[in-house]
PDB file of C-alpha atoms in Angstrom:
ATOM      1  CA  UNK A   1       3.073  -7.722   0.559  1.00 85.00           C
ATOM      2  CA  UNK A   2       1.572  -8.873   4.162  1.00 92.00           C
ATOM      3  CA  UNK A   3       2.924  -7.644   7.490  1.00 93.00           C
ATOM      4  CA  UNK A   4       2.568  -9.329  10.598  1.00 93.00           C
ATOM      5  CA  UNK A   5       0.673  -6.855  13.254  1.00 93.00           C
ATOM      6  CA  UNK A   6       1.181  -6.626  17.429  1.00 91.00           C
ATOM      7  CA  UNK A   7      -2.031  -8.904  18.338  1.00 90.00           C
ATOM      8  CA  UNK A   8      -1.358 -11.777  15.776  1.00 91.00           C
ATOM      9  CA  UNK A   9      -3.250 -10.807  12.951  1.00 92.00           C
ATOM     10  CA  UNK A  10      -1.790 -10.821   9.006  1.00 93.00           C
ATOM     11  CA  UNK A  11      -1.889  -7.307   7.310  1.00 93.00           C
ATOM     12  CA  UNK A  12      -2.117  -7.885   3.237  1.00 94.00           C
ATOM     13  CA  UNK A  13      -1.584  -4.767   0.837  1.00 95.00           C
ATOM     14  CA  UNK A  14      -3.176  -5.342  -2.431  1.00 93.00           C
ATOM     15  CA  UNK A  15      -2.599  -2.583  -5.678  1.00 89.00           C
ATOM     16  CA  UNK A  16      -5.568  -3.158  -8.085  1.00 85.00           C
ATOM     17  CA  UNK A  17      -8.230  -4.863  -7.284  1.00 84.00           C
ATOM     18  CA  UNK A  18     -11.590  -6.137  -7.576  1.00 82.00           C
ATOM     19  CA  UNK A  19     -14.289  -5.733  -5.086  1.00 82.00           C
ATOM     20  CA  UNK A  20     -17.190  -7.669  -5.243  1.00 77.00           C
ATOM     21  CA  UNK A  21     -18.850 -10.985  -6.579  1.00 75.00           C
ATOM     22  CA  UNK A  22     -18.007 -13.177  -9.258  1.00 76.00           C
ATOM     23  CA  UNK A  23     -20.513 -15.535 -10.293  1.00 80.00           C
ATOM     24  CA  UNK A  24     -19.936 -19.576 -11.600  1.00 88.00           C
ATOM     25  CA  UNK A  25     -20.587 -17.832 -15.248  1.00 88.00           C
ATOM     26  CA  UNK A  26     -18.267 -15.330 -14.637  1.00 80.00           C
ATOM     27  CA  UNK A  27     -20.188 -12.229 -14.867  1.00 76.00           C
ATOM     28  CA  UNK A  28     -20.099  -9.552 -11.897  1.00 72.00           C
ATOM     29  CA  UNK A  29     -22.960  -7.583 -11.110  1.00 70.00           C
ATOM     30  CA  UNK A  30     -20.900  -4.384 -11.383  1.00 66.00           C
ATOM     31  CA  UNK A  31     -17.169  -3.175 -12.036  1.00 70.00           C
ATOM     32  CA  UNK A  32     -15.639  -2.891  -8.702  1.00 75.00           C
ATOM     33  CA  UNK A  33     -12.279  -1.771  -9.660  1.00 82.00           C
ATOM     34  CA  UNK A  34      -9.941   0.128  -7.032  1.00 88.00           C
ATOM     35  CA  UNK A  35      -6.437   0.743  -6.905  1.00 88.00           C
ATOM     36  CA  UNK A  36      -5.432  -0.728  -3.114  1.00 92.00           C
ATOM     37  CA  UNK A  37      -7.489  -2.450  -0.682  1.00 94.00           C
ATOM     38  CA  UNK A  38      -6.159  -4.178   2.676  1.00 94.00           C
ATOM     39  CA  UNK A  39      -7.166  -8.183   3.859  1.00 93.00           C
ATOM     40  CA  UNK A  40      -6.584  -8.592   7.411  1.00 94.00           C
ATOM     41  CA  UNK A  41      -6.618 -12.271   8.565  1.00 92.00           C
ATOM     42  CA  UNK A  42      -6.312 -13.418  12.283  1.00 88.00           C
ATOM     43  CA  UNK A  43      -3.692 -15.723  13.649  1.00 79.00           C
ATOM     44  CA  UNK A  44      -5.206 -19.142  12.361  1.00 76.00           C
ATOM     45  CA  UNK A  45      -6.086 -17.303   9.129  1.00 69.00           C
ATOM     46  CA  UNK A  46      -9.884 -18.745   9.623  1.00 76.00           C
ATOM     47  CA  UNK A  47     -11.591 -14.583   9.474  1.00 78.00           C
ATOM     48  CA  UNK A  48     -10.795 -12.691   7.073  1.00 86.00           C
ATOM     49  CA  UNK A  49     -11.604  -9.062   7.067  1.00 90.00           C
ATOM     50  CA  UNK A  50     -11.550  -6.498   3.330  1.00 90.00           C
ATOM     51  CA  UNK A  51     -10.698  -3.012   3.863  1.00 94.00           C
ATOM     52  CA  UNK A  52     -11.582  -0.428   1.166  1.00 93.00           C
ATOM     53  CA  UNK A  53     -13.616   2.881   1.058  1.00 93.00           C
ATOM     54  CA  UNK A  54     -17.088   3.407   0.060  1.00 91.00           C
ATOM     55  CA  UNK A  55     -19.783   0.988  -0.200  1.00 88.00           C
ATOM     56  CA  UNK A  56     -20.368  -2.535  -1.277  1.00 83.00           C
ATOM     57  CA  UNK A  57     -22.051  -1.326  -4.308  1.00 83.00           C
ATOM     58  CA  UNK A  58     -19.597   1.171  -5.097  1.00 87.00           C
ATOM     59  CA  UNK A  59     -15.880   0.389  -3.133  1.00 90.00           C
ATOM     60  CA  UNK A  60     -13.110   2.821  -3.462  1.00 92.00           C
ATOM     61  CA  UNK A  61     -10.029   2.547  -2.443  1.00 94.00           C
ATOM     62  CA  UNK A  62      -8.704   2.285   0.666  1.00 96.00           C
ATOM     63  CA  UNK A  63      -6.170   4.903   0.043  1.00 96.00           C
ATOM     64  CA  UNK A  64      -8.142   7.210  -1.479  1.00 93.00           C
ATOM     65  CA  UNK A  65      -7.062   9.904  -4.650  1.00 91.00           C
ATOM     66  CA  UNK A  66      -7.891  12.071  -7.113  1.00 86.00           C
ATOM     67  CA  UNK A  67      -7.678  11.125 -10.468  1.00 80.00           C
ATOM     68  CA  UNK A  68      -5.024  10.955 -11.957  1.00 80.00           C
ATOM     69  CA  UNK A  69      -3.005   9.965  -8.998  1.00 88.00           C
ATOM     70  CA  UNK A  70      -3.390   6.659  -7.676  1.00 92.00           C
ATOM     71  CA  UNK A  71      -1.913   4.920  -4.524  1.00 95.00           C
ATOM     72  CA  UNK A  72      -0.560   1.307  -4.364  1.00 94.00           C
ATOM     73  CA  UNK A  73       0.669   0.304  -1.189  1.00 96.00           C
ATOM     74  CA  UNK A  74       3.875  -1.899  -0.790  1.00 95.00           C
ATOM     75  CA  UNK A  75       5.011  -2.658   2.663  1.00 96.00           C
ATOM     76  CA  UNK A  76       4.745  -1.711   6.184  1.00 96.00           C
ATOM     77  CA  UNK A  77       6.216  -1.096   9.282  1.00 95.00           C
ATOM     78  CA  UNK A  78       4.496   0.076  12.763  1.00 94.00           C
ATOM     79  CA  UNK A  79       6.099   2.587  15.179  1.00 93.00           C
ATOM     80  CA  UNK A  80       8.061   1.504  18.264  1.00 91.00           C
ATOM     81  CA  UNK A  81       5.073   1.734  20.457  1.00 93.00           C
ATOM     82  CA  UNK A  82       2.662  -0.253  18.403  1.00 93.00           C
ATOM     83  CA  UNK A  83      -0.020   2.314  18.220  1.00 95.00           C
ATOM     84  CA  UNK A  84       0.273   3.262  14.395  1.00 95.00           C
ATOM     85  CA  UNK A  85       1.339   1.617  11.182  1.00 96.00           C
ATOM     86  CA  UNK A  86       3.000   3.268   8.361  1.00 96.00           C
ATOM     87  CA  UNK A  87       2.240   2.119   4.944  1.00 97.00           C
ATOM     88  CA  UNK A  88       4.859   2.517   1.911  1.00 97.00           C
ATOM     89  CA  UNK A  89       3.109   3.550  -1.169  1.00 96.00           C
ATOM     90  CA  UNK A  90       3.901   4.585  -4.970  1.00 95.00           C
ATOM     91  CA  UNK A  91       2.046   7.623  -5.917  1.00 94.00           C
ATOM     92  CA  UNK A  92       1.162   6.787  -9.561  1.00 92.00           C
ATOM     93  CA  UNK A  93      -0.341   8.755 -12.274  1.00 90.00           C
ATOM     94  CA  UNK A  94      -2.687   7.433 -14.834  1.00 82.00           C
ATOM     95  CA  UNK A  95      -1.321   8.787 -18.494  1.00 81.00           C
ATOM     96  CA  UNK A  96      -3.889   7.148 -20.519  1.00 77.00           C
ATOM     97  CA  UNK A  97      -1.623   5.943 -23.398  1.00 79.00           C
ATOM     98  CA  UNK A  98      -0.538   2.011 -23.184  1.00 69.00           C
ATOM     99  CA  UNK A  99      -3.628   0.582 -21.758  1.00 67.00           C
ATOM    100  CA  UNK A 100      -2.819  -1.820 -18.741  1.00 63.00           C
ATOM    101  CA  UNK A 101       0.621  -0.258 -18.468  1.00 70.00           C
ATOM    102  CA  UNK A 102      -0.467   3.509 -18.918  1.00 76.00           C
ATOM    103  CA  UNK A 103       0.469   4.794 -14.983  1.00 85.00           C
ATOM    104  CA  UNK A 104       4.320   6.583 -14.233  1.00 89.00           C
ATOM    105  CA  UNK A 105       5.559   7.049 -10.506  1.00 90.00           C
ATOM    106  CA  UNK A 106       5.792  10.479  -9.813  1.00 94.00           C
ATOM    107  CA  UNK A 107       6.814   9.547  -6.427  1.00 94.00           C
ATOM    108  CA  UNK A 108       5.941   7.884  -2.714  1.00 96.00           C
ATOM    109  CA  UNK A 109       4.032   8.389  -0.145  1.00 96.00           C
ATOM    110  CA  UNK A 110       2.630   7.344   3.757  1.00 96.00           C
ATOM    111  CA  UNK A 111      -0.483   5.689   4.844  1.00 97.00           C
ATOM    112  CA  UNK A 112      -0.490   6.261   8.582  1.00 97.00           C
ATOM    113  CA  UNK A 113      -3.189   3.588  10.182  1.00 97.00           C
ATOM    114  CA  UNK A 114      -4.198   3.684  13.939  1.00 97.00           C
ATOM    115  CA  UNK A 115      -3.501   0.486  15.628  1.00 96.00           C
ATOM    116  CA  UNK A 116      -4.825  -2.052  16.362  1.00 95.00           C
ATOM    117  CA  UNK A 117      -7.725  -1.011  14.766  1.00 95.00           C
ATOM    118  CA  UNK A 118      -6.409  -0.193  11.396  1.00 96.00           C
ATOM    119  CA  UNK A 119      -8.421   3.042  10.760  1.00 97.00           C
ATOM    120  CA  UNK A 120      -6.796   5.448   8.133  1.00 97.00           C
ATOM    121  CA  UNK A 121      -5.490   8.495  10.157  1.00 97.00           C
ATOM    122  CA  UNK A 122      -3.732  10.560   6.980  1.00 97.00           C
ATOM    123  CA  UNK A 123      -1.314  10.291   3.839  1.00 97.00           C
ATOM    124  CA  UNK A 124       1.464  12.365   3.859  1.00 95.00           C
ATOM    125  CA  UNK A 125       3.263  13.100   0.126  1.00 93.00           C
ATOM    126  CA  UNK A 126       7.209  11.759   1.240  1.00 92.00           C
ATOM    127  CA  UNK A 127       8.872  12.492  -2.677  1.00 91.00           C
ATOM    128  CA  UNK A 128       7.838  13.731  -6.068  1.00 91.00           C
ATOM    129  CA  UNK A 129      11.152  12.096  -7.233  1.00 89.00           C
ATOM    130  CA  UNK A 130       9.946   9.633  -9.907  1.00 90.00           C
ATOM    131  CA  UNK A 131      13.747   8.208 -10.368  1.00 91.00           C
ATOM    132  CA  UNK A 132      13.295   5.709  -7.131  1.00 94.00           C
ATOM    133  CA  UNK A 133      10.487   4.350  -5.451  1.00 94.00           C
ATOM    134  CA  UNK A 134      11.228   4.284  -1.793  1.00 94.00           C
ATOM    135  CA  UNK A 135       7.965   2.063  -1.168  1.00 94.00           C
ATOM    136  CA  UNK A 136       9.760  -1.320  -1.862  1.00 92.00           C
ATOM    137  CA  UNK A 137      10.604  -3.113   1.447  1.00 94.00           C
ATOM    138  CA  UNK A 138      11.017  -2.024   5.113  1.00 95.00           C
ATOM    139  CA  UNK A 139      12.846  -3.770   7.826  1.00 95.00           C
ATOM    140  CA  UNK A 140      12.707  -2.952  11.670  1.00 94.00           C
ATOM    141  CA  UNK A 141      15.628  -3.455  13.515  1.00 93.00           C
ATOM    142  CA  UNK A 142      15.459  -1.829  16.976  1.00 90.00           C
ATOM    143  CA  UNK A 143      14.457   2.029  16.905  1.00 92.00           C
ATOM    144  CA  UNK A 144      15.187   2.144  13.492  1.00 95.00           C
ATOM    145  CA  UNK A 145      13.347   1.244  10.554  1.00 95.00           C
ATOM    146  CA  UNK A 146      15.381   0.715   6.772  1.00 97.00           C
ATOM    147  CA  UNK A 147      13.586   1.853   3.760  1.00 95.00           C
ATOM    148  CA  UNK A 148      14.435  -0.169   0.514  1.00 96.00           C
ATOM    149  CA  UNK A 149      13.983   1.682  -2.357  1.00 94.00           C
ATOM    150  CA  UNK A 150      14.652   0.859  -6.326  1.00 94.00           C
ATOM    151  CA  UNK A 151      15.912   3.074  -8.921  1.00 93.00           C
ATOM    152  CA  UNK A 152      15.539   2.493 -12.493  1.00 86.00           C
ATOM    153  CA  UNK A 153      17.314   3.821 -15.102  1.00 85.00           C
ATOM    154  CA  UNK A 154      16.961   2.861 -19.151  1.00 83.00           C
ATOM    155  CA  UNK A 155      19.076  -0.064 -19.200  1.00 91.00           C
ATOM    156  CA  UNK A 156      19.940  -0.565 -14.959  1.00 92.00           C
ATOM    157  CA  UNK A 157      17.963  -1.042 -11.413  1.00 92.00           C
ATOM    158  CA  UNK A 158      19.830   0.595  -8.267  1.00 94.00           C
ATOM    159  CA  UNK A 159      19.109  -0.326  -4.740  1.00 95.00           C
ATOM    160  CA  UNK A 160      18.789   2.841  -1.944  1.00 95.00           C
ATOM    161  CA  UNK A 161      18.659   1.876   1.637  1.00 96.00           C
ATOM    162  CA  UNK A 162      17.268   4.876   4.193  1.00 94.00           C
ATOM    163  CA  UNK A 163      17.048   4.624   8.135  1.00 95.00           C
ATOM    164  CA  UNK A 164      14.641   6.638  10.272  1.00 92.00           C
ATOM    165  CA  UNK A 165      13.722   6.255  13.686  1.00 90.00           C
ATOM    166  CA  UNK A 166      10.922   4.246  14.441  1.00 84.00           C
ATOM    167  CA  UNK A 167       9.069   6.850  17.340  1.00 74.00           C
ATOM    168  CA  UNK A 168       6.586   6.581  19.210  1.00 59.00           C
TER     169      UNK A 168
END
């Protein structure tokens, strides 16, 4: 998902990832794997910028967890006063059992990023309702901000919509 920030720039969420270099024979000199990182790009989308924790050597992620739970950030929307941006996340949990599909939502939570210059300021816990994940779209409209969020069942999907004020 990307969002569009106050000064121009492109703000791109990315769930797993890999961090690091990939050479013509395909080997990498180690396994960078992390669950979220950002890409910021500027207006003509000639500088690009990766945001993660850690090192080079060793990246984590950018929303940082304890294992078992996992972050993996979905959209975005900043507060009325452009000074912070709140990121949408499903807070996962790695089972172990069903190898690239071995995670369950145990429910959302909220990056909250400084603006403009993106620094991570805390994650706030918002459900531990694993029936919908309220991560899936926002749209500002105003002093509001709608929350999309998607419910599945065994054999259907439900939409949820939420509105909060968007402060600040």
């Amino acid at each position: 998902s990307s969002y569009k920030l106050p000064d121009g720039r492109s703000f791109w969420l990315f769930g797993d990832s890999f961090v690091d270099t990939v050479y013509p024979d395909r080997h990498r000199p180690f396994d960078a794997f992390i669950h979220n990182s950002i890409v910021l790009t500027d207006a003509s989308a000639n500088f690009i910028t990766t945001l993660y924790g850690g090192t080079a050597n060793k990246p984590k992620p950018f929303f940082d967890a304890v294992e078992p739970k996992q972050y993996w950030p979905n959209s975005a929307f900043s507060s009325k006063d452009q000074t912070q941006l709140f990121v949408l996340m499903s807070t996962i949990r790695a089972t172990g059992e069903g190898g690239l599909f071995g995670f369950e939502l145990t429910g959302n939570s909220v990056g909250v990023l400084s603006l403009p210059d993106c620094k991570l300021v805390k994650i706030t816990d918002i459900s531990h309702d694993p029936k919908i994940d309220w991560s899936s779209c926002a749209y500002e409209e105003g002093n509001y901000v709608y929350i999309y969020g998607a419910e599945s069942t065994k054999y259907n999907k439900y939409m949820h919509v939420a509105r909060t004020s968007r402060r600040h």
